[in-house]
PDB file of C-alpha atoms and ligand atoms in Angstrom:
ATOM      1  CA  MET A   1      -0.036   0.096  -0.059  1.00  0.00           C
ATOM      2  CA  ARG A   2       1.259   3.446  -0.725  1.00  0.00           C
ATOM      3  CA  TRP A   3       0.901   5.802   1.942  1.00  0.00           C
ATOM      4  CA  GLU A   4       3.688   7.955   3.073  1.00  0.00           C
ATOM      5  CA  ASP A   5       3.396  10.968   0.878  1.00  0.00           C
ATOM      6  CA  PHE A   6      -0.434  11.344   1.820  1.00  0.00           C
ATOM      7  CA  ARG A   7      -2.085  13.579   4.561  1.00  0.00           C
ATOM      8  CA  ARG A   8      -2.286  12.979   8.280  1.00  0.00           C
ATOM      9  CA  SER A   9      -5.307  13.109  10.113  1.00  0.00           C
ATOM     10  CA  ASP A  10      -5.206  15.485  13.081  1.00  0.00           C
ATOM     11  CA  ASN A  11      -8.202  13.549  14.721  1.00  0.00           C
ATOM     12  CA  VAL A  12      -5.753  11.221  16.642  1.00  0.00           C
ATOM     13  CA  GLU A  13      -5.318  11.185  20.320  1.00  0.00           C
ATOM     14  CA  ASP A  14      -2.165   9.350  21.225  1.00  0.00           C
ATOM     15  CA  ARG A  15      -2.627   7.783  24.651  1.00  0.00           C
ATOM     16  CA  ARG A  16       0.165   5.265  24.236  1.00  0.00           C
ATOM     17  CA  GLY A  17       2.257   4.979  26.958  1.00  0.00           C
ATOM     18  CA  GLN A  18       0.055   6.728  29.381  1.00  0.00           C
ATOM     19  CA  GLY A  19      -0.740   3.476  31.462  1.00  0.00           C
ATOM     20  CA  GLY A  20      -3.870   2.301  32.913  1.00  0.00           C
ATOM     21  CA  LEU A  21      -6.959   4.042  32.443  1.00  0.00           C
ATOM     22  CA  GLY A  22      -5.619   7.311  32.295  1.00  0.00           C
ATOM     23  CA  GLY A  23      -6.125   9.703  29.395  1.00  0.00           C
ATOM     24  CA  GLY A  24     -10.123   9.734  29.599  1.00  0.00           C
ATOM     25  CA  LEU A  25     -12.679  10.316  32.693  1.00  0.00           C
ATOM     26  CA  GLY A  26      -9.566  10.835  35.157  1.00  0.00           C
ATOM     27  CA  GLY A  27      -9.785  14.415  35.113  1.00  0.00           C
ATOM     28  CA  GLY A  28     -13.555  14.953  34.864  1.00  0.00           C
ATOM     29  CA  ARG A  29     -13.441  15.327  31.495  1.00  0.00           C
ATOM     30  CA  VAL A  30     -16.414  13.507  29.513  1.00  0.00           C
ATOM     31  CA  PRO A  31     -15.459  11.570  26.397  1.00  0.00           C
ATOM     32  CA  GLY A  32     -18.068  11.943  23.901  1.00  0.00           C
ATOM     33  CA  GLY A  33     -18.875  15.479  24.715  1.00  0.00           C
ATOM     34  CA  ARG A  34     -19.128  15.996  20.970  1.00  0.00           C
ATOM     35  CA  GLY A  35     -21.704  13.538  20.865  1.00  0.00           C
ATOM     36  CA  GLY A  36     -24.040  15.368  23.199  1.00  0.00           C
ATOM     37  CA  LEU A  37     -24.304  12.834  25.924  1.00  0.00           C
ATOM     38  CA  GLY A  38     -23.399  13.896  29.386  1.00  0.00           C
ATOM     39  CA  ILE A  39     -21.571  11.750  31.657  1.00  0.00           C
ATOM     40  CA  GLY A  40     -24.930  10.548  33.347  1.00  0.00           C
ATOM     41  CA  GLY A  41     -26.098   9.778  29.880  1.00  0.00           C
ATOM     42  CA  LEU A  42     -23.121   7.625  29.385  1.00  0.00           C
ATOM     43  CA  ILE A  43     -23.845   6.008  32.528  1.00  0.00           C
ATOM     44  CA  ILE A  44     -27.354   4.861  31.733  1.00  0.00           C
ATOM     45  CA  VAL A  45     -26.368   3.758  28.449  1.00  0.00           C
ATOM     46  CA  GLY A  46     -23.613   1.517  29.959  1.00  0.00           C
ATOM     47  CA  LEU A  47     -26.100   0.059  32.577  1.00  0.00           C
ATOM     48  CA  ILE A  48     -28.709  -0.567  30.008  1.00  0.00           C
ATOM     49  CA  ALA A  49     -25.839  -2.236  27.723  1.00  0.00           C
ATOM     50  CA  TRP A  50     -24.745  -3.930  30.893  1.00  0.00           C
ATOM     51  CA  ALA A  51     -28.241  -5.263  31.858  1.00  0.00           C
ATOM     52  CA  THR A  52     -29.335  -6.565  28.559  1.00  0.00           C
ATOM     53  CA  GLY A  53     -25.797  -7.924  27.840  1.00  0.00           C
ATOM     54  CA  ILE A  54     -25.260  -5.796  24.891  1.00  0.00           C
ATOM     55  CA  ASN A  55     -22.109  -3.911  24.780  1.00  0.00           C
ATOM     56  CA  PRO A  56     -22.460  -0.582  23.013  1.00  0.00           C
ATOM     57  CA  ALA A  57     -18.989  -0.640  21.646  1.00  0.00           C
ATOM     58  CA  VAL A  58     -18.617  -2.688  18.204  1.00  0.00           C
ATOM     59  CA  LEU A  59     -15.684  -4.996  18.279  1.00  0.00           C
ATOM     60  CA  ILE A  60     -13.731  -6.343  15.387  1.00  0.00           C
ATOM     61  CA  GLY A  61     -13.827  -9.791  16.190  1.00  0.00           C
ATOM     62  CA  GLY A  62     -15.681 -11.523  19.134  1.00  0.00           C
ATOM     63  CA  ALA A  63     -14.511  -9.795  22.483  1.00  0.00           C
ATOM     64  CA  GLU A  64     -12.682 -12.849  23.545  1.00  0.00           C
ATOM     65  CA  ILE A  65     -10.626 -13.254  20.425  1.00  0.00           C
ATOM     66  CA  LEU A  66      -7.532 -11.594  21.852  1.00  0.00           C
ATOM     67  CA  MET A  67      -8.168 -12.215  25.514  1.00  0.00           C
ATOM     68  CA  GLY A  68      -5.150 -13.521  27.288  1.00  0.00           C
ATOM     69  CA  GLY A  69      -6.170 -12.744  30.823  1.00  0.00           C
ATOM     70  CA  GLY A  70      -8.987 -11.721  32.789  1.00  0.00           C
ATOM     71  CA  GLY A  71     -11.588  -9.374  31.708  1.00  0.00           C
ATOM     72  CA  GLN A  72     -10.754  -6.548  34.120  1.00  0.00           C
ATOM     73  CA  SER A  73      -7.876  -4.397  34.102  1.00  0.00           C
ATOM     74  CA  GLN A  74      -5.623  -5.107  37.053  1.00  0.00           C
ATOM     75  CA  GLN A  75      -4.216  -1.534  36.629  1.00  0.00           C
ATOM     76  CA  GLN A  76      -4.630   1.509  38.949  1.00  0.00           C
ATOM     77  CA  GLN A  77      -6.313   4.562  37.372  1.00  0.00           C
ATOM     78  CA  GLN A  78      -3.738   6.912  36.616  1.00  0.00           C
ATOM     79  CA  PRO A  79      -4.136  10.856  37.048  1.00  0.00           C
ATOM     80  CA  SER A  80      -5.410  12.368  33.845  1.00  0.00           C
ATOM     81  CA  GLN A  81      -2.723  13.536  31.587  1.00  0.00           C
ATOM     82  CA  SER A  82      -3.331  15.446  28.539  1.00  0.00           C
ATOM     83  CA  ALA A  83      -3.477  13.410  25.534  1.00  0.00           C
ATOM     84  CA  ASN A  84      -1.115  14.165  22.621  1.00  0.00           C
ATOM     85  CA  ARG A  85      -3.508  15.356  19.723  1.00  0.00           C
ATOM     86  CA  GLY A  86      -2.471  15.191  15.896  1.00  0.00           C
ATOM     87  CA  ALA A  87      -0.822  12.624  13.984  1.00  0.00           C
ATOM     88  CA  PRO A  88       2.050  10.990  15.812  1.00  0.00           C
ATOM     89  CA  ASP A  89       5.491  10.890  14.966  1.00  0.00           C
ATOM     90  CA  ASP A  90       6.305   7.207  14.703  1.00  0.00           C
ATOM     91  CA  GLN A  91       5.722   5.125  11.562  1.00  0.00           C
ATOM     92  CA  LEU A  92       2.745   2.867  12.729  1.00  0.00           C
ATOM     93  CA  GLY A  93       1.203   5.899  14.521  1.00  0.00           C
ATOM     94  CA  GLN A  94       1.681   7.904  11.074  1.00  0.00           C
ATOM     95  CA  PHE A  95       0.155   5.142   9.053  1.00  0.00           C
ATOM     96  CA  ALA A  96      -2.911   4.885  11.168  1.00  0.00           C
ATOM     97  CA  ALA A  97      -3.249   8.805  10.941  1.00  0.00           C
ATOM     98  CA  THR A  98      -2.913   8.419   7.129  1.00  0.00           C
ATOM     99  CA  VAL A  99      -5.516   5.856   6.805  1.00  0.00           C
ATOM    100  CA  LEU A 100      -7.992   7.671   8.948  1.00  0.00           C
ATOM    101  CA  ALA A 101      -7.369  10.799   6.758  1.00  0.00           C
ATOM    102  CA  GLN A 102      -8.113   8.802   3.611  1.00  0.00           C
ATOM    103  CA  THR A 103     -11.449   7.711   5.168  1.00  0.00           C
ATOM    104  CA  GLU A 104     -12.164  11.200   6.177  1.00  0.00           C
ATOM    105  CA  ASP A 105     -11.655  12.298   2.518  1.00  0.00           C
ATOM    106  CA  VAL A 106     -13.549   9.513   0.925  1.00  0.00           C
ATOM    107  CA  TRP A 107     -16.580   9.448   3.010  1.00  0.00           C
ATOM    108  CA  SER A 108     -16.993  13.361   3.253  1.00  0.00           C
ATOM    109  CA  GLU A 109     -17.260  13.121  -0.500  1.00  0.00           C
ATOM    110  CA  ILE A 110     -19.727  10.152  -0.665  1.00  0.00           C
ATOM    111  CA  PHE A 111     -21.688  11.905   2.141  1.00  0.00           C
ATOM    112  CA  LYS A 112     -21.704  15.326   0.219  1.00  0.00           C
ATOM    113  CA  GLN A 113     -22.793  13.504  -3.277  1.00  0.00           C
ATOM    114  CA  GLN A 114     -25.721  12.604  -1.286  1.00  0.00           C
ATOM    115  CA  GLY A 115     -26.738  15.872  -0.002  1.00  0.00           C
ATOM    116  CA  LYS A 116     -25.448  14.966   3.702  1.00  0.00           C
ATOM    117  CA  THR A 117     -22.354  16.123   5.893  1.00  0.00           C
ATOM    118  CA  TYR A 118     -19.788  13.640   7.320  1.00  0.00           C
ATOM    119  CA  LYS A 119     -18.590  14.223  10.479  1.00  0.00           C
ATOM    120  CA  ASP A 120     -15.010  12.910  11.143  1.00  0.00           C
ATOM    121  CA  PRO A 121     -14.627  10.219  13.946  1.00  0.00           C
ATOM    122  CA  GLY A 122     -11.591  10.620  16.362  1.00  0.00           C
ATOM    123  CA  MET A 123      -9.147   7.955  16.667  1.00  0.00           C
ATOM    124  CA  VAL A 124      -7.733   6.910  20.146  1.00  0.00           C
ATOM    125  CA  LEU A 125      -4.307   4.983  19.892  1.00  0.00           C
ATOM    126  CA  PHE A 126      -3.862   3.322  23.251  1.00  0.00           C
ATOM    127  CA  SER A 127      -1.510   0.609  24.773  1.00  0.00           C
ATOM    128  CA  GLY A 128      -2.868  -1.923  27.186  1.00  0.00           C
ATOM    129  CA  SER A 129      -5.966  -0.134  28.392  1.00  0.00           C
ATOM    130  CA  THR A 130      -7.555   3.186  28.339  1.00  0.00           C
ATOM    131  CA  ARG A 131     -11.280   4.835  29.096  1.00  0.00           C
ATOM    132  CA  SER A 132     -13.703   4.928  26.159  1.00  0.00           C
ATOM    133  CA  GLY A 133     -17.361   6.555  26.009  1.00  0.00           C
ATOM    134  CA  CYS A 134     -18.284   2.961  26.063  1.00  0.00           C
ATOM    135  CA  GLY A 135     -16.501   1.879  29.175  1.00  0.00           C
ATOM    136  CA  ALA A 136     -12.718   0.471  29.867  1.00  0.00           C
ATOM    137  CA  ALA A 137     -10.953  -0.483  26.728  1.00  0.00           C
ATOM    138  CA  GLN A 138      -8.563  -3.136  26.784  1.00  0.00           C
ATOM    139  CA  SER A 139      -6.185  -4.287  23.853  1.00  0.00           C
ATOM    140  CA  ALA A 140      -7.556  -7.725  24.201  1.00  0.00           C
ATOM    141  CA  MET A 141     -10.800  -6.435  22.866  1.00  0.00           C
ATOM    142  CA  GLY A 142      -9.260  -5.789  19.626  1.00  0.00           C
ATOM    143  CA  PRO A 143      -9.647  -2.398  17.915  1.00  0.00           C
ATOM    144  CA  PHE A 144     -13.292  -1.124  18.150  1.00  0.00           C
ATOM    145  CA  TYR A 145     -15.683   1.795  17.629  1.00  0.00           C
ATOM    146  CA  CYS A 146     -17.524   3.441  20.347  1.00  0.00           C
ATOM    147  CA  PRO A 147     -20.927   5.174  19.044  1.00  0.00           C
ATOM    148  CA  LEU A 148     -21.077   7.184  22.304  1.00  0.00           C
ATOM    149  CA  ASP A 149     -18.071   9.159  21.750  1.00  0.00           C
ATOM    150  CA  GLN A 150     -17.615   8.591  18.162  1.00  0.00           C
ATOM    151  CA  LYS A 151     -14.011   7.312  18.210  1.00  0.00           C
ATOM    152  CA  VAL A 152     -12.139   4.438  16.816  1.00  0.00           C
ATOM    153  CA  TYR A 153     -10.008   2.855  19.522  1.00  0.00           C
ATOM    154  CA  LEU A 154      -6.889   1.096  18.290  1.00  0.00           C
ATOM    155  CA  ASP A 155      -3.910  -0.662  20.204  1.00  0.00           C
ATOM    156  CA  LEU A 156      -1.489  -0.796  17.339  1.00  0.00           C
ATOM    157  CA  SER A 157       0.071  -3.999  18.926  1.00  0.00           C
ATOM    158  CA  PHE A 158      -3.192  -5.778  17.394  1.00  0.00           C
ATOM    159  CA  PHE A 159      -1.447  -5.665  13.924  1.00  0.00           C
ATOM    160  CA  GLN A 160       1.406  -7.508  15.114  1.00  0.00           C
ATOM    161  CA  GLU A 161      -1.082 -10.023  16.818  1.00  0.00           C
ATOM    162  CA  MET A 162      -2.982 -10.185  13.337  1.00  0.00           C
ATOM    163  CA  LYS A 163       0.327 -11.277  12.001  1.00  0.00           C
ATOM    164  CA  THR A 164       1.634 -13.955  14.700  1.00  0.00           C
ATOM    165  CA  ARG A 165      -1.765 -15.211  15.460  1.00  0.00           C
ATOM    166  CA  PHE A 166      -4.030 -15.082  12.712  1.00  0.00           C
ATOM    167  CA  ARG A 167      -1.275 -15.058   9.976  1.00  0.00           C
ATOM    168  CA  ALA A 168      -2.929 -11.944   8.725  1.00  0.00           C
ATOM    169  CA  SER A 169      -0.081  -9.547   7.852  1.00  0.00           C
ATOM    170  CA  GLY A 170       0.705  -6.376   5.717  1.00  0.00           C
ATOM    171  CA  ASP A 171      -0.124  -2.836   5.791  1.00  0.00           C
ATOM    172  CA  PHE A 172      -3.283  -3.197   3.652  1.00  0.00           C
ATOM    173  CA  ALA A 173      -4.876  -5.778   6.163  1.00  0.00           C
ATOM    174  CA  ALA A 174      -4.147  -3.156   8.840  1.00  0.00           C
ATOM    175  CA  ALA A 175      -5.921  -0.332   6.565  1.00  0.00           C
ATOM    176  CA  TYR A 176      -8.772  -2.604   6.242  1.00  0.00           C
ATOM    177  CA  VAL A 177      -8.994  -3.066   9.991  1.00  0.00           C
ATOM    178  CA  ILE A 178      -9.083   0.807  10.448  1.00  0.00           C
ATOM    179  CA  ALA A 179     -11.439   1.079   7.436  1.00  0.00           C
ATOM    180  CA  HIS A 180     -13.856  -1.539   9.126  1.00  0.00           C
ATOM    181  CA  GLU A 181     -13.969   0.528  12.256  1.00  0.00           C
ATOM    182  CA  VAL A 182     -14.701   3.774  10.220  1.00  0.00           C
ATOM    183  CA  GLY A 183     -17.452   1.726   8.535  1.00  0.00           C
ATOM    184  CA  HIS A 184     -19.232   1.491  11.980  1.00  0.00           C
ATOM    185  CA  HIS A 185     -18.838   5.181  12.196  1.00  0.00           C
ATOM    186  CA  VAL A 186     -20.512   5.608   8.846  1.00  0.00           C
ATOM    187  CA  GLU A 187     -23.148   3.204  10.340  1.00  0.00           C
ATOM    188  CA  ASN A 188     -23.645   5.499  13.198  1.00  0.00           C
ATOM    189  CA  GLN A 189     -23.788   8.599  11.191  1.00  0.00           C
ATOM    190  CA  ILE A 190     -26.723   7.095   9.025  1.00  0.00           C
ATOM    191  CA  GLY A 191     -28.381   6.339  12.227  1.00  0.00           C
ATOM    192  CA  LEU A 192     -28.365   2.495  11.758  1.00  0.00           C
ATOM    193  CA  LEU A 193     -26.551   1.602  14.705  1.00  0.00           C
ATOM    194  CA  ALA A 194     -28.770   3.192  17.254  1.00  0.00           C
ATOM    195  CA  LYS A 195     -31.749   1.478  15.669  1.00  0.00           C
ATOM    196  CA  VAL A 196     -30.142  -1.979  15.649  1.00  0.00           C
ATOM    197  CA  GLN A 197     -28.970  -1.621  19.242  1.00  0.00           C
ATOM    198  CA  GLU A 198     -32.668  -0.657  20.120  1.00  0.00           C
ATOM    199  CA  ARG A 199     -34.054  -3.833  18.282  1.00  0.00           C
ATOM    200  CA  GLN A 200     -31.462  -6.071  19.897  1.00  0.00           C
ATOM    201  CA  GLN A 201     -32.852  -5.362  23.116  1.00  0.00           C
ATOM    202  CA  GLN A 202     -36.137  -6.500  22.171  1.00  0.00           C
ATOM    203  CA  VAL A 203     -35.337  -9.928  20.553  1.00  0.00           C
ATOM    204  CA  SER A 204     -33.912 -13.219  21.694  1.00  0.00           C
ATOM    205  CA  ARG A 205     -29.975 -13.615  21.890  1.00  0.00           C
ATOM    206  CA  ALA A 206     -29.933 -15.600  18.716  1.00  0.00           C
ATOM    207  CA  GLU A 207     -31.694 -12.885  16.737  1.00  0.00           C
ATOM    208  CA  ALA A 208     -29.556 -10.317  18.285  1.00  0.00           C
ATOM    209  CA  ASN A 209     -26.538 -11.930  17.050  1.00  0.00           C
ATOM    210  CA  GLN A 210     -27.975 -12.272  13.700  1.00  0.00           C
ATOM    211  CA  LEU A 211     -28.381  -8.491  13.829  1.00  0.00           C
ATOM    212  CA  SER A 212     -24.681  -7.897  14.892  1.00  0.00           C
ATOM    213  CA  VAL A 213     -23.524 -10.161  11.878  1.00  0.00           C
ATOM    214  CA  ARG A 214     -25.501  -7.860   9.692  1.00  0.00           C
ATOM    215  CA  VAL A 215     -23.936  -4.692  11.307  1.00  0.00           C
ATOM    216  CA  GLU A 216     -20.350  -6.219  10.885  1.00  0.00           C
ATOM    217  CA  LEU A 217     -20.799  -7.439   7.253  1.00  0.00           C
ATOM    218  CA  MET A 218     -21.951  -3.987   6.291  1.00  0.00           C
ATOM    219  CA  ALA A 219     -18.940  -2.611   7.861  1.00  0.00           C
ATOM    220  CA  ASP A 220     -16.569  -5.130   5.833  1.00  0.00           C
ATOM    221  CA  CYS A 221     -18.584  -3.778   2.737  1.00  0.00           C
ATOM    222  CA  LEU A 222     -18.138  -0.139   3.789  1.00  0.00           C
ATOM    223  CA  ALA A 223     -14.289  -1.012   4.128  1.00  0.00           C
ATOM    224  CA  GLY A 224     -14.223  -2.131   0.376  1.00  0.00           C
ATOM    225  CA  VAL A 225     -16.122   0.703  -0.776  1.00  0.00           C
ATOM    226  CA  TRP A 226     -13.574   2.896   1.106  1.00  0.00           C
ATOM    227  CA  ALA A 227     -10.814   1.009  -0.618  1.00  0.00           C
ATOM    228  CA  ASN A 228     -12.233   1.403  -3.952  1.00  0.00           C
ATOM    229  CA  HIS A 229     -12.602   5.103  -3.736  1.00  0.00           C
ATOM    230  CA  ALA A 230      -9.241   5.535  -2.049  1.00  0.00           C
ATOM    231  CA  ASP A 231      -7.581   3.809  -4.829  1.00  0.00           C
ATOM    232  CA  ALA A 232      -9.435   5.738  -7.551  1.00  0.00           C
ATOM    233  CA  ARG A 233      -8.269   8.999  -5.712  1.00  0.00           C
ATOM    234  CA  PHE A 234      -5.048   8.402  -4.341  1.00  0.00           C
ATOM    235  CA  LYS A 235      -3.783   5.234  -6.227  1.00  0.00           C
ATOM    236  CA  ILE A 236      -2.967   3.457  -2.941  1.00  0.00           C
ATOM    237  CA  LEU A 237      -3.111  -0.005  -4.026  1.00  0.00           C
ATOM    238  CA  GLU A 238      -0.196  -2.276  -4.795  1.00  0.00           C
ATOM    239  CA  ASP A 239       0.184  -5.955  -5.834  1.00  0.00           C
ATOM    240  CA  GLY A 240      -0.962  -8.249  -2.999  1.00  0.00           C
ATOM    241  CA  ASP A 241      -2.974  -5.491  -1.032  1.00  0.00           C
ATOM    242  CA  ILE A 242      -6.244  -7.058  -1.805  1.00  0.00           C
ATOM    243  CA  GLU A 243      -5.122 -10.423  -1.025  1.00  0.00           C
ATOM    244  CA  GLU A 244      -3.760  -9.134   2.295  1.00  0.00           C
ATOM    245  CA  ALA A 245      -7.297  -7.535   3.263  1.00  0.00           C
ATOM    246  CA  LEU A 246      -9.376 -10.677   1.973  1.00  0.00           C
ATOM    247  CA  ASN A 247      -7.115 -12.741   4.049  1.00  0.00           C
ATOM    248  CA  ALA A 248      -7.385 -10.674   7.189  1.00  0.00           C
ATOM    249  CA  ALA A 249     -11.420 -10.419   6.632  1.00  0.00           C
ATOM    250  CA  SER A 250     -11.173 -14.396   6.459  1.00  0.00           C
ATOM    251  CA  ALA A 251      -8.724 -14.837   9.395  1.00  0.00           C
ATOM    252  CA  ILE A 252     -11.236 -13.026  11.823  1.00  0.00           C
ATOM    253  CA  GLY A 253     -14.468 -14.816  10.612  1.00  0.00           C
ATOM    254  CA  ASP A 254     -16.351 -16.208  13.549  1.00  0.00           C
ATOM    255  CA  ASP A 255     -16.331 -19.674  12.274  1.00  0.00           C
ATOM    256  CA  ARG A 256     -12.752 -19.588  12.081  1.00  0.00           C
ATOM    257  CA  LEU A 257     -12.129 -18.144  15.134  1.00  0.00           C
ATOM    258  CA  GLN A 258     -14.403 -20.316  17.127  1.00  0.00           C
ATOM    259  CA  LYS A 259     -13.123 -23.510  15.815  1.00  0.00           C
ATOM    260  CA  GLN A 260      -9.412 -22.273  16.734  1.00  0.00           C
ATOM    261  CA  SER A 261     -10.533 -21.752  20.123  1.00  0.00           C
ATOM    262  CA  GLN A 262     -13.189 -24.603  20.868  1.00  0.00           C
ATOM    263  CA  GLY A 263     -12.666 -26.809  18.031  1.00  0.00           C
ATOM    264  CA  TYR A 264     -16.209 -26.260  16.499  1.00  0.00           C
ATOM    265  CA  ALA A 265     -18.314 -23.177  15.430  1.00  0.00           C
ATOM    266  CA  VAL A 266     -21.494 -22.405  16.958  1.00  0.00           C
ATOM    267  CA  PRO A 267     -23.563 -20.301  14.009  1.00  0.00           C
ATOM    268  CA  ASP A 268     -26.316 -18.981  16.354  1.00  0.00           C
ATOM    269  CA  SER A 269     -23.523 -17.425  18.412  1.00  0.00           C
ATOM    270  CA  PHE A 270     -21.914 -15.781  15.600  1.00  0.00           C
ATOM    271  CA  THR A 271     -21.774 -12.057  15.722  1.00  0.00           C
ATOM    272  CA  HIS A 272     -19.492 -11.086  12.977  1.00  0.00           C
ATOM    273  CA  GLY A 273     -19.984 -13.504  10.262  1.00  0.00           C
ATOM    274  CA  THR A 274     -18.313 -16.500   8.592  1.00  0.00           C
ATOM    275  CA  SER A 275     -14.852 -16.049   6.981  1.00  0.00           C
ATOM    276  CA  ALA A 276     -16.790 -16.562   3.554  1.00  0.00           C
ATOM    277  CA  GLN A 277     -19.171 -13.872   4.556  1.00  0.00           C
ATOM    278  CA  ARG A 278     -16.694 -11.364   5.184  1.00  0.00           C
ATOM    279  CA  VAL A 279     -14.609 -11.833   2.321  1.00  0.00           C
ATOM    280  CA  SER A 280     -17.843 -11.546  -0.011  1.00  0.00           C
ATOM    281  CA  TRP A 281     -18.930  -8.429   1.563  1.00  0.00           C
ATOM    282  CA  PHE A 282     -15.664  -6.826   1.560  1.00  0.00           C
ATOM    283  CA  LYS A 283     -15.348  -7.675  -2.067  1.00  0.00           C
ATOM    284  CA  ARG A 284     -18.739  -6.466  -2.813  1.00  0.00           C
ATOM    285  CA  GLY A 285     -17.987  -2.858  -1.607  1.00  0.00           C
ATOM    286  CA  LEU A 286     -14.645  -3.106  -3.414  1.00  0.00           C
ATOM    287  CA  GLN A 287     -15.977  -3.914  -6.576  1.00  0.00           C
ATOM    288  CA  SER A 288     -18.975  -1.562  -6.684  1.00  0.00           C
ATOM    289  CA  GLY A 289     -17.620   1.270  -4.552  1.00  0.00           C
ATOM    290  CA  SER A 290     -21.343   1.943  -3.927  1.00  0.00           C
ATOM    291  CA  LEU A 291     -22.694   2.401  -0.424  1.00  0.00           C
ATOM    292  CA  GLN A 292     -26.073   1.018  -1.728  1.00  0.00           C
ATOM    293  CA  GLN A 293     -24.578  -2.238  -2.493  1.00  0.00           C
ATOM    294  CA  CYS A 294     -23.770  -2.494   1.315  1.00  0.00           C
ATOM    295  CA  ASN A 295     -27.481  -3.147   2.529  1.00  0.00           C
ATOM    296  CA  THR A 296     -26.633  -6.349   4.533  1.00  0.00           C
ATOM    297  CA  PHE A 297     -30.324  -5.840   5.967  1.00  0.00           C
ATOM    298  CA  GLY A 298     -32.457  -6.795   3.060  1.00  0.00           C
ATOM    299  CA  SER A 299     -34.314 -10.158   3.388  1.00  0.00           C
ATOM    300  CA  GLY A 300     -31.989 -12.937   2.391  1.00  0.00           C
ATOM    301  CA  ASN A 301     -29.110 -10.525   1.721  1.00  0.00           C
ATOM    302  CA  ILE A 302     -26.487 -12.557   3.827  1.00  0.00           C
TER     303      ILE A 302
HETATM  304 ZN1   ZN B 401     -16.741  -4.542  13.438  1.00  0.00          ZN
END
């Protein structure tokens, strides 16, 4: 993937090396102030999510995929430190800021064509754990998007993990992951996430999972739409890039992950779709470049 010569996004908050759960609520700042939800609202949403078993955060794979240890952070809460904003200096940070910038350019253009305004998401780079508007963020959760503060949370060591654990390497595999998370932001901007999460509270666990699968496959398709437009505009794709993304999409399919961890797959518990579905929806977005092709909610569509 060609990326070095392009613009970096300033919507990056670098909390790496801050340790613990610092950089978020500590100083009384409210993550998600932009979204208009006060801290009370965030707590209430959190409680509803907890009571119904629905996590408002949208994760890249099952929450358990990278779980090494217990779910709770053992670390002490650190005093708040001012986060570094703007594109980081290191190579990986620059890469993430560049892909984010390209999603901003592509999605604001697509929204504009439809008479809408795209609001850029934020990106929080962290190591270990941090606070998010959707609760504590752990590296073990993998990258995720929090609709409540409209930020993508990313521990860049995930890309190393993808390589060693899932044999999904390559810069474009990493770009696909970022574009997938931004895809959730697009779903949020068009009002889809809120509707789906409301519906999920009224149906059975199996049906709620089925809805999650549709949300995830749509994000994969939107990542493909992004790749299509980004390449048309910036000529970013090099030989092997598409294969890297397809390989990554396939590596984090529910069936593959479940078979790896427990030896068999349970389709009712799928929340992200099978490897074949993820590959197929990414391709659909990539080949068409069209948002309209990403409707995973039509009957019989997946
Ligand atoms: Zn996702």
